[in-house]
Coordinates of C-alpha atoms in Angstrom, one line a residue:
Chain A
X185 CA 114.3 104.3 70.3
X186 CA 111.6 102.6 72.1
X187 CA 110.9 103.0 76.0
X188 CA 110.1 99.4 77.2
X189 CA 109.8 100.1 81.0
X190 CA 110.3 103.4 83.6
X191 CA 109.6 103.5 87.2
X192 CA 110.3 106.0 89.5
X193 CA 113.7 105.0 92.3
X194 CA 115.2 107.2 94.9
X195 CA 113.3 110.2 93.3
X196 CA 114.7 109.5 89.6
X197 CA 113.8 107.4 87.0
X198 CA 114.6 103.4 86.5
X199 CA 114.6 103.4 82.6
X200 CA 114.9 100.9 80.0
X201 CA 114.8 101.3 75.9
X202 CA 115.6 99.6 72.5
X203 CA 116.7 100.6 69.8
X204 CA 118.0 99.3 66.4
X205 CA 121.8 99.4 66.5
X206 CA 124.1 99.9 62.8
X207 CA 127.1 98.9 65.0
X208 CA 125.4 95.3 65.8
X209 CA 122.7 94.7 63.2
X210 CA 119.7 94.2 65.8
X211 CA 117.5 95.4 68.1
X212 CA 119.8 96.4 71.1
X213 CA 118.4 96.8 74.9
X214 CA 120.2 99.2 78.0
X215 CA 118.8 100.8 80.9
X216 CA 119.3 104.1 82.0
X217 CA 119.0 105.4 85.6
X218 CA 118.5 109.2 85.5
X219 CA 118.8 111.0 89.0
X220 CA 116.5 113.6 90.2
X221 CA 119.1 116.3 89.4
X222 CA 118.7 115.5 86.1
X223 CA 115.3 117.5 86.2
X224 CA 117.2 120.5 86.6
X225 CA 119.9 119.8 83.7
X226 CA 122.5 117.6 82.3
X227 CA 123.8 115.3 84.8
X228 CA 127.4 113.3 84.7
X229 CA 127.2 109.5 83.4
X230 CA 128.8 106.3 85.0
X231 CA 128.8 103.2 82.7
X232 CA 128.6 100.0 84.0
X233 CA 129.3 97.0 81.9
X234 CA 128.5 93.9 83.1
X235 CA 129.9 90.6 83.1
X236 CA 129.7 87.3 81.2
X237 CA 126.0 85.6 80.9
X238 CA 124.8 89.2 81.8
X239 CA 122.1 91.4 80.2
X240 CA 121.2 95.1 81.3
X241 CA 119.3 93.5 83.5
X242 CA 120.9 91.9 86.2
X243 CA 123.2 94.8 87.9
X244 CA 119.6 96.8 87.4
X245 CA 117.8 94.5 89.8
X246 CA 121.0 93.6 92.2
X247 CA 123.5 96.3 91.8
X248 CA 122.5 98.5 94.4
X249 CA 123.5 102.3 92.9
X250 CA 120.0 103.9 92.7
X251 CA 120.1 105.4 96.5
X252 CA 123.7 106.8 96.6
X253 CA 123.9 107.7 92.4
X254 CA 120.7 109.4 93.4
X255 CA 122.0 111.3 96.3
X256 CA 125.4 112.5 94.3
X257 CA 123.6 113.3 91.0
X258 CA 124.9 111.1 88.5
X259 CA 123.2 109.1 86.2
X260 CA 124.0 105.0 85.5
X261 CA 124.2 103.6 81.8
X262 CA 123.9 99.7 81.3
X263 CA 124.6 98.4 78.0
X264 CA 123.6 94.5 77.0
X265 CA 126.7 92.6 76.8
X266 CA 126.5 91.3 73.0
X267 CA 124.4 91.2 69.9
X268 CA 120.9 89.4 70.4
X269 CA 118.4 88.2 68.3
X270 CA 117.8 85.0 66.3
X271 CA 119.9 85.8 63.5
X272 CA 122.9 86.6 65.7
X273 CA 125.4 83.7 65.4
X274 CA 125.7 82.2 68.8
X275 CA 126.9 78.8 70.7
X276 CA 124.2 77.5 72.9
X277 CA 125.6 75.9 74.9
X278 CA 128.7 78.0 75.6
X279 CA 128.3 80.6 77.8
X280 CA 132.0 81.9 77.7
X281 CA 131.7 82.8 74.0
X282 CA 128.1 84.1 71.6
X283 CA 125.2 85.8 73.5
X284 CA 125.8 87.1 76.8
X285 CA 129.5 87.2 75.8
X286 CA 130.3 90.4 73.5
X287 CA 133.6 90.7 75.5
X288 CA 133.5 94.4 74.3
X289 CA 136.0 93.9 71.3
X290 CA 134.7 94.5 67.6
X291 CA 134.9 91.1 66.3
X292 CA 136.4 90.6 62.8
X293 CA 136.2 86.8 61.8
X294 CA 133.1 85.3 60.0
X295 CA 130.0 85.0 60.8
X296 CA 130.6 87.4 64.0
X297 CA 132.1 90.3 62.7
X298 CA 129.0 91.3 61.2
X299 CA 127.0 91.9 64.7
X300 CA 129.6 91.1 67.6
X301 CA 130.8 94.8 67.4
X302 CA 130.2 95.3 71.1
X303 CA 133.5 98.1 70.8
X304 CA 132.1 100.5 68.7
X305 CA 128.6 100.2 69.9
X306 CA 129.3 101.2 73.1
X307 CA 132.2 103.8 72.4
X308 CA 130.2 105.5 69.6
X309 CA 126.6 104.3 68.3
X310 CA 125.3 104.3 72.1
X311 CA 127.0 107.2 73.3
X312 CA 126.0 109.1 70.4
X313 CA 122.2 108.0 71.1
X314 CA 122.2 108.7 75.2
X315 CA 124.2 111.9 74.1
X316 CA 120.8 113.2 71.5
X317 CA 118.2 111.5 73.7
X318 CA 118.8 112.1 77.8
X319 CA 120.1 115.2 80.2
X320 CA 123.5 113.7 80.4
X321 CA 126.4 115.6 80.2
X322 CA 128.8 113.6 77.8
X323 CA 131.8 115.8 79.0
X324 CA 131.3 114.1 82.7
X325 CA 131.8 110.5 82.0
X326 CA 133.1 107.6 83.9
X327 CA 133.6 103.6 83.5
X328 CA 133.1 100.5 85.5
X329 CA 132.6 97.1 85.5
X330 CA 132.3 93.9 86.7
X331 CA 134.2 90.5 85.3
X332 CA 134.4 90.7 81.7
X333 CA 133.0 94.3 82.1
X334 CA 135.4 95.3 84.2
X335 CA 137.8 94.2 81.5
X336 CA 135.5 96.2 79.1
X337 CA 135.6 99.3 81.1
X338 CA 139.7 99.3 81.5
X339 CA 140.3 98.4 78.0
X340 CA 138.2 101.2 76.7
X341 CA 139.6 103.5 78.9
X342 CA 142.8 103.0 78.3
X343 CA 141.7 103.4 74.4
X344 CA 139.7 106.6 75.4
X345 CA 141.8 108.2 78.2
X346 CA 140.5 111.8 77.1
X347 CA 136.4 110.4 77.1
X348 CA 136.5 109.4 80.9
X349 CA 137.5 111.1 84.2
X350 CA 137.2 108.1 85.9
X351 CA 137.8 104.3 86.0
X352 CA 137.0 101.4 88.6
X353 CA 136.2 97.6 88.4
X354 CA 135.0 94.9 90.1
X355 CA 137.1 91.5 89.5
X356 CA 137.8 92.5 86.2
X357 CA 139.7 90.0 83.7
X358 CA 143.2 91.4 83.9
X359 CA 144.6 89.4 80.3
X360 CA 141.5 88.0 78.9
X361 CA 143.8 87.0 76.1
X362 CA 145.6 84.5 78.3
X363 CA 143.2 83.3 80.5
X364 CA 141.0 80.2 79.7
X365 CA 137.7 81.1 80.0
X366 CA 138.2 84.0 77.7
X367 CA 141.0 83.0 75.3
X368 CA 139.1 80.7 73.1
X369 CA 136.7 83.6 72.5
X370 CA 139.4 85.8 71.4
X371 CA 140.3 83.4 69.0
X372 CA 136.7 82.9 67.5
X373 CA 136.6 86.9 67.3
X374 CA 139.5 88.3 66.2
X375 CA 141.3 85.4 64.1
X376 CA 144.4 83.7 65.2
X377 CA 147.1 86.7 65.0
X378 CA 147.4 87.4 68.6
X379 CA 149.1 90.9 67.8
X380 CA 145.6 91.9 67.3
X381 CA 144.5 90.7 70.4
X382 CA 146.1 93.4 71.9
X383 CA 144.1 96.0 71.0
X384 CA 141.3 94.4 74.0
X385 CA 144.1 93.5 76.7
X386 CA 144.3 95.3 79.7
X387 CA 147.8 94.4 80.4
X388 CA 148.9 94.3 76.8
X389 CA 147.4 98.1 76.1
X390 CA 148.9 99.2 78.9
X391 CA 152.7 97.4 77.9
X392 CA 151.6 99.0 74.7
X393 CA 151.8 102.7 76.2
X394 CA 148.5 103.1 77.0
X395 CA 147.6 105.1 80.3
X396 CA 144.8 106.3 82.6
X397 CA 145.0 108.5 85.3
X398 CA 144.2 106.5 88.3
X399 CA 142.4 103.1 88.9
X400 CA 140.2 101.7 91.5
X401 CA 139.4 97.8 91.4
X402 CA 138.0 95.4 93.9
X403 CA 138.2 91.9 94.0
X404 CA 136.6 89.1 96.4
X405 CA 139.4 86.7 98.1
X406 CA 136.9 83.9 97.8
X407 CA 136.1 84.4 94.1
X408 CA 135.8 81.1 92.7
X409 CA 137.7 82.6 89.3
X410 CA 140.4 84.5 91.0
X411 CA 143.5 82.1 90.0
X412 CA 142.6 80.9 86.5
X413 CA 140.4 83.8 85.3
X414 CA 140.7 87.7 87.0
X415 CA 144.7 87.4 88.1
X416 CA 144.3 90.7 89.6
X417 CA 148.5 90.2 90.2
X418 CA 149.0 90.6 86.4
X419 CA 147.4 93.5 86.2
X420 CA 149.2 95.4 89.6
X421 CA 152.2 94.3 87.9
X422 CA 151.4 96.2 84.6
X423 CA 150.3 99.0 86.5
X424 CA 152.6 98.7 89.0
X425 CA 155.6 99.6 85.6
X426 CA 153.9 101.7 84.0
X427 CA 153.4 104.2 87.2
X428 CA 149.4 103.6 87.2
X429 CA 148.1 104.5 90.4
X430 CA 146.4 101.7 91.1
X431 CA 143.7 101.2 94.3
X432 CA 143.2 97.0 94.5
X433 CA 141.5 96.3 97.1
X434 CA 141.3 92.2 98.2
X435 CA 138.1 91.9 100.0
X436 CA 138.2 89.1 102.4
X437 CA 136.1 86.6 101.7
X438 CA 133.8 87.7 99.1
X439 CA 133.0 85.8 95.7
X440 CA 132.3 86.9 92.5
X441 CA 128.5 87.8 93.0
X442 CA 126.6 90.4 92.7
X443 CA 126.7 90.5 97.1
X444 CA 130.3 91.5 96.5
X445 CA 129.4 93.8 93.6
X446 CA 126.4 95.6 95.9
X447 CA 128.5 95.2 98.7
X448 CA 131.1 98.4 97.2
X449 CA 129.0 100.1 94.7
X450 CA 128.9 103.0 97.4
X451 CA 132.5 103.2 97.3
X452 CA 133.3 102.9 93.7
X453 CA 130.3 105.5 93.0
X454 CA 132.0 108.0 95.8
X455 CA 135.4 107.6 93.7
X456 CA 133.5 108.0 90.6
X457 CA 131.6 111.3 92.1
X458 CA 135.2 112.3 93.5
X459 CA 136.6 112.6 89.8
X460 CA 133.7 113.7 87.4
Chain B
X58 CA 118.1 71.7 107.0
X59 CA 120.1 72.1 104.5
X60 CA 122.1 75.0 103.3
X61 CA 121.4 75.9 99.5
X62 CA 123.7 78.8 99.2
X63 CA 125.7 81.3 101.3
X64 CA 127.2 84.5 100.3
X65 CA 129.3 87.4 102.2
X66 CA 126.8 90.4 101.9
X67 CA 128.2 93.9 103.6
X68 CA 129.8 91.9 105.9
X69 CA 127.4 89.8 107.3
X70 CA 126.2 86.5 105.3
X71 CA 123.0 86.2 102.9
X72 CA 122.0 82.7 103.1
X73 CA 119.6 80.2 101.4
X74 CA 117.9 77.5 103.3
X75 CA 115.6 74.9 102.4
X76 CA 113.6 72.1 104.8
X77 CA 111.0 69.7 105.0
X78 CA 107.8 71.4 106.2
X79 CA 105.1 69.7 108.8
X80 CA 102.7 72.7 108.5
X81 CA 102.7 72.6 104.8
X82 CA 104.1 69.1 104.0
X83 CA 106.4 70.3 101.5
X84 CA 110.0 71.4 101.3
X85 CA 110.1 75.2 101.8
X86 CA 112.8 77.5 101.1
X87 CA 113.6 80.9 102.8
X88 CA 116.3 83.4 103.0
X89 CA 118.3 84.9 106.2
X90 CA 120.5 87.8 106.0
X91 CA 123.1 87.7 109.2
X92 CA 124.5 90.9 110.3
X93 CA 128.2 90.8 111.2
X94 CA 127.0 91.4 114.8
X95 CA 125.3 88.0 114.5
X96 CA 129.3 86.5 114.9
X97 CA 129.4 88.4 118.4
X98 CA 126.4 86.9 119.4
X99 CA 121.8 86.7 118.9
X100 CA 120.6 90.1 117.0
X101 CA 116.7 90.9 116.3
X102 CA 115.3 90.0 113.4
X103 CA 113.0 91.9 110.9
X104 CA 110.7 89.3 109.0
X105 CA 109.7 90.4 105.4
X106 CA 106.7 88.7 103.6
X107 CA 106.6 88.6 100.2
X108 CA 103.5 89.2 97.5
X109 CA 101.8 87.1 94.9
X110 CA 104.1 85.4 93.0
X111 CA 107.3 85.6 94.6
X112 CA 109.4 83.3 96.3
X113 CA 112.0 84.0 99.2
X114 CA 114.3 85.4 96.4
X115 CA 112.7 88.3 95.3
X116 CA 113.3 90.9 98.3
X117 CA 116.9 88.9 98.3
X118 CA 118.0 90.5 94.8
X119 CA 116.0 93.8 94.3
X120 CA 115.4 94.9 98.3
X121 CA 118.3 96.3 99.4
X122 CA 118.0 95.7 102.8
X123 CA 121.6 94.4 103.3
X124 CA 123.5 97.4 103.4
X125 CA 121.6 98.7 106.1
X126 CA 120.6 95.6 108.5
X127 CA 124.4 95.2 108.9
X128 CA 124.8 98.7 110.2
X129 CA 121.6 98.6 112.5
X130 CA 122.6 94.8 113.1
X131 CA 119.3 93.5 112.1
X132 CA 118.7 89.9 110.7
X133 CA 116.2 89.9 107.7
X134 CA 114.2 86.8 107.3
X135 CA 112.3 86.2 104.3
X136 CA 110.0 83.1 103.6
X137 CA 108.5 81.6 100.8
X138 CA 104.9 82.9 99.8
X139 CA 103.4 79.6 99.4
X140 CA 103.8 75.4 99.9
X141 CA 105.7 74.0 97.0
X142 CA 106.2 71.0 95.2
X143 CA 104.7 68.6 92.1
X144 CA 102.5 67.4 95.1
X145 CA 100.9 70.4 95.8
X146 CA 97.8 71.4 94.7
X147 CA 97.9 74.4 92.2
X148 CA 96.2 76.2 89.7
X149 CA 99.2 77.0 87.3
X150 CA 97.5 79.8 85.2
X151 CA 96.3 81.9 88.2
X152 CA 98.8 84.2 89.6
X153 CA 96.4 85.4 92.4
X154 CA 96.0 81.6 93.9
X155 CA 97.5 78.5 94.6
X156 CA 101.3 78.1 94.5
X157 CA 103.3 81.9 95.3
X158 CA 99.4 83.3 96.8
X159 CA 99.5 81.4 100.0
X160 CA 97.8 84.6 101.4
X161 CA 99.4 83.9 104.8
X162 CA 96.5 82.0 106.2
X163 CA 95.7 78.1 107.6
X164 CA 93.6 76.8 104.4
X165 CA 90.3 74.9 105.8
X166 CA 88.7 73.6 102.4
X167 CA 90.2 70.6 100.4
X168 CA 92.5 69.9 98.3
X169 CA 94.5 73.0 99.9
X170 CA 94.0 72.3 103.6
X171 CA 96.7 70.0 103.4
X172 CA 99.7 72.3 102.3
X173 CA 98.1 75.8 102.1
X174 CA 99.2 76.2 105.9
X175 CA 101.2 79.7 105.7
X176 CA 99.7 81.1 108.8
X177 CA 101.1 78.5 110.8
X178 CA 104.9 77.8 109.0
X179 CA 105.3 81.4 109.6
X180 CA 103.9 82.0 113.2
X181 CA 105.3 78.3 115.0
X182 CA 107.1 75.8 112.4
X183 CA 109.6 78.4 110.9
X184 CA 109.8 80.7 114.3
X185 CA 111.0 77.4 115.9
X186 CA 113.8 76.2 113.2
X187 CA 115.4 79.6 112.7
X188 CA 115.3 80.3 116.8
X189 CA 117.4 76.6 116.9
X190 CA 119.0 76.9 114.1
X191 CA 120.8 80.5 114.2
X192 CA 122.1 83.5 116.6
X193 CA 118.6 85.4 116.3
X194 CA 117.1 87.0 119.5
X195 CA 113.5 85.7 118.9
X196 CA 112.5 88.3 122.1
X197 CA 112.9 91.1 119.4
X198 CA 111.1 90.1 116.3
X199 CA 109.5 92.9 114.0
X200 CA 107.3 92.1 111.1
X201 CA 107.0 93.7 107.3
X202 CA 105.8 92.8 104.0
X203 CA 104.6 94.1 100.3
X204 CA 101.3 93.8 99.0
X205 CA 99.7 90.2 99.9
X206 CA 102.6 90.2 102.4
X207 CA 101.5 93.5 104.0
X208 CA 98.7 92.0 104.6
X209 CA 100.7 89.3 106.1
X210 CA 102.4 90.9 108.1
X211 CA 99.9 93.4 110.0
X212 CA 97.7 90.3 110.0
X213 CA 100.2 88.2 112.4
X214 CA 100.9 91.2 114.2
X215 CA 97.0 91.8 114.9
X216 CA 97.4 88.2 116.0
X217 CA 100.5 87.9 118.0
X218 CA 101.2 91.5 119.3
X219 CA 102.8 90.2 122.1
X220 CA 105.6 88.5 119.4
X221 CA 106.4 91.7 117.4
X222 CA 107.9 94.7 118.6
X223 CA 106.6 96.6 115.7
X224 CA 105.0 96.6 112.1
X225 CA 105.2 97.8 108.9
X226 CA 104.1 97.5 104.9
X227 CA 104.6 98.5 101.6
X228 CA 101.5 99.3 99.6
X229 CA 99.2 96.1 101.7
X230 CA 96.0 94.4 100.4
X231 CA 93.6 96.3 103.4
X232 CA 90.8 94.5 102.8
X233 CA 91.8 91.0 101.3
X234 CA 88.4 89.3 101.6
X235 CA 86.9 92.2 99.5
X236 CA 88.7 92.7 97.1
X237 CA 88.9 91.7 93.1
X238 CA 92.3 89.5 93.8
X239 CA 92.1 88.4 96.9
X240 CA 88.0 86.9 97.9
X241 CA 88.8 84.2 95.1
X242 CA 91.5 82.9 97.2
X243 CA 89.3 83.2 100.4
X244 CA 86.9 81.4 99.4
X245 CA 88.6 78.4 98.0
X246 CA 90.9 78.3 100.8
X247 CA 88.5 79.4 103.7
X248 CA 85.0 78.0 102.0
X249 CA 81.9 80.3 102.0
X250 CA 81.2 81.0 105.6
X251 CA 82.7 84.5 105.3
X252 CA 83.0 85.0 109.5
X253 CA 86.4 82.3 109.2
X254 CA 88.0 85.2 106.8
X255 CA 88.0 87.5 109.7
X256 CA 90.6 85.9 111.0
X257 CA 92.6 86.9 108.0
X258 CA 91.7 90.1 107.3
X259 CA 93.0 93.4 108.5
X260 CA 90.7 95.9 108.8
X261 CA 88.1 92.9 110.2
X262 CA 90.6 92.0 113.0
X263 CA 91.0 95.5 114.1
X264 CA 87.2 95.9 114.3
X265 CA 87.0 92.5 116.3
X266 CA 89.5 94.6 118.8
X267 CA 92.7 93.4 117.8
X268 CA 95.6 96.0 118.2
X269 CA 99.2 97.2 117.8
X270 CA 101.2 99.5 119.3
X271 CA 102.0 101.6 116.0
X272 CA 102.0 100.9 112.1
X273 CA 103.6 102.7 109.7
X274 CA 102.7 101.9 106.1
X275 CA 104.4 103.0 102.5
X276 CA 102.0 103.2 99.5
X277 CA 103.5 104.6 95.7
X278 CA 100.8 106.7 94.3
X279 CA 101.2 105.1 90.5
X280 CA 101.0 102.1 92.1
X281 CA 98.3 100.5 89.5
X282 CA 96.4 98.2 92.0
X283 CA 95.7 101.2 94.9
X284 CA 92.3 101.5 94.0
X285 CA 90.9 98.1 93.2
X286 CA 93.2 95.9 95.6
X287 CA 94.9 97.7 98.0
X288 CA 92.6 100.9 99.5
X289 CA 94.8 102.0 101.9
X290 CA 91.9 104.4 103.3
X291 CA 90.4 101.3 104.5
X292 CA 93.6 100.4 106.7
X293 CA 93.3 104.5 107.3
X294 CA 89.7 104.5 108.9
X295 CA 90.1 100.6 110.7
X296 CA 93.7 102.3 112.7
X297 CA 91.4 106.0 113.2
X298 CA 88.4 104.7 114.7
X299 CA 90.5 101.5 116.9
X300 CA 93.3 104.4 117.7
X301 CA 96.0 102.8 116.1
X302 CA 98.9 105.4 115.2
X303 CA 99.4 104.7 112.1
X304 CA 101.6 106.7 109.6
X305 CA 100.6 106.6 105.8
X306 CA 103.1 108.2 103.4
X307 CA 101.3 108.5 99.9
X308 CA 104.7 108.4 97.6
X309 CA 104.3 110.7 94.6
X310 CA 104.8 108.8 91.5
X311 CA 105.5 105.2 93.1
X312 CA 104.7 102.2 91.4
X313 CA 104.0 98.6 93.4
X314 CA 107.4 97.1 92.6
X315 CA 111.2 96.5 93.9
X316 CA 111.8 100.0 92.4
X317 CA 109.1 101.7 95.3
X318 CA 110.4 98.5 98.6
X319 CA 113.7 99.3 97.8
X320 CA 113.4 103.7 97.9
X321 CA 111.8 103.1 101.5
X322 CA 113.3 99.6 102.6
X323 CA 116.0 102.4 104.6
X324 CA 112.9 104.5 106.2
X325 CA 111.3 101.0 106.9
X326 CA 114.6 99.4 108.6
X327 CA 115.4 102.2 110.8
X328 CA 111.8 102.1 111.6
X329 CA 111.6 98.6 113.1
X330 CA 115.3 99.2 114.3
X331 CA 113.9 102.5 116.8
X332 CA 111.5 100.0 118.2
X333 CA 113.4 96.9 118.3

């Protein structure tokens, strides 16, 4: 693992490092944002997966959790969202699907099964590596996300009910194996039996008899991908039958930005703190 | 003027402006973070001037001022560092002049008289638009900056202190016509005769008797251009022999970028908000 940039925040440390990943077959880049009690000992982690086009980067620079992660004590993980390098198959042009668009799923058609294995990186190669390598205390963990991450985070919670106390999105996509910006890459993944699909579907998993505790998601009224992509009703309803306790909150006119995203990282990091 | 983008931020509204520019006969761009207390009618407004090679958006996605102008019901205006445009004279390979180093100063020499008219789009052309334009209370202005815009902005201050209710930096050039990154610019901007950069310069306008009422000034102590471009002790014995309060916290371990602003932007906001 290679350290490619640290800078001290809100008394901790802004990291972020590569490192070559088995799960993907390249060079993978996250950042890690250790708080100042993590000078003293191991320190609860919050992941944060990010959303289509997204790398580490952007919830990094306009996420807004360094002051109050800082103040509570718990660090903040932030995987890439999909293979990189040049000899990762990829569509240019597409930004729904390829690079930028892992949709965390472990992909099993040709020529993407053999890096777009965004699943198992995240639920085992990089926890295993933040496990041996930081002061984090893998028995505290937590999950959120934004868009397609927030459909990340709720899918692998569901999957890993026993790995995380807590769970939160923003906007997240509630069926990505229905909706059209995310269907066609489901498809390209995972092949065309849709029973498969299942294993990555929020709603599905759940209909499936899959169950978290508790969940927190927010969503902007004036997101511009409300009706055809998030369909935070779908996912109410699922909860709603399968006795999730679910917190959705519809913000009045926010979009699907990172202002909205900054905008209630306080209160998803207090719900986070509240459970680890 | 025309509106390039608008977003609900913490409750207020994060906007993106652009318009054609008489001072630097370009279009120029800036940012304007409304408070929700700008719906209930004209609220202060904190400006914050950028360093070499920003733009308006910089302090827009990695400041974090947003959270905390909406409580304190502060506007945050942010302009653009320098003219723009395929007209403007530049010289692309030098990040310490030309287009994003518009050092906040009226440019004398040619080619750069023409656009490089900073001191001026910040002090009458851009006061005027945003004073017509939006719900600010232009009788409670308070000025800030980073780096070349700390110099910026305890330069207009020195120059206006009838305009600015108080004044503030992170890590500021001092001394800009003496030091390594900075004289270049002077002198192809202001020509040889050095008595014109006075005007421009800091610690020289606080020995030609111009004052403030207070300054308080942020500097990282990692920060890797302290001792060659910034000197703080230079600002430090200017304000001690002129009787300027001014309060300089040395910040352990900081380095000069978004990481440092955004640690203090809070300490800074409530700052200008005491005095405002």
């Amino acid at each position: 693992m290679e350290t490619i940039s640290k800078a001290k925040a809100f008394g901790g440390t802004q990291g972020v490092y590569r490192h070559k990943s088995e799960a993907c077959q390249c060079d993978m880049t996250f950042a890690l944002f250790l708080p100042p009690q993590a000078e003293q000992g191991p320190v609860p982690v919050l992941w944060y997966l990010s959303g289509l086009t997204c790398t580490h980067q952007n919830v990094m620079d306009k996420g807004e959790y360094r002051r109050l992660a800082a103040e509570l004590g718990i660090a903040i993980l932030c995987p890439d969202t999909s293979p990189r390098g040049d000899d990762v198959p990829d569509e240019p042009d597409n930004w729904q699907f390829g690079k930028g668009a892992g949709f965390y799923l472990d992909a099993t058609e040709a020529p993407f099964a053999k890096n777009y294995n965004m699943y198992s990186y995240i639920t085992e190669e990089l926890t295993e590596l933040v496990a041996q390598k930081f002061p984090l205390d893998m028995s505290h963990q937590a999950i959120t996300g934004h868009s397609m991450g927030g459909h990340g985070a709720i899918t692998i919670a569901l999957k890993n009910p026993e790995r995380f106390k807590s769970v939160s999105a923003f906007a997240p996509i509630a069926q990505p194996s229905t909706a059209g910006w995310s269907k066609p890459a489901f498809e390209k993944y995972l092949g065309n039996d849709q029973s498969v699909w299942r294993a990555y579907d929020t709603t599905a998993l759940i209909e499936d008899g899959h169950r978290i505790e508790s969940l927190l998601v927010d969503q902007g009224t004036s997101d511009g991908f409300l009706d055809d992509g998030l369909r935070p009703w779908l996912l109410q309803e699922a909860c709603a039958k399968a006795g999730i306790p679910l917190t959705l909150n519809m913000q009045d006119g926010y979009d699907h930005s990172y202002y909205f995203i900054s905008t209630f990282m306080d209160e998803h990091l207090r719900w986070h703190a509240a459970r680890l």
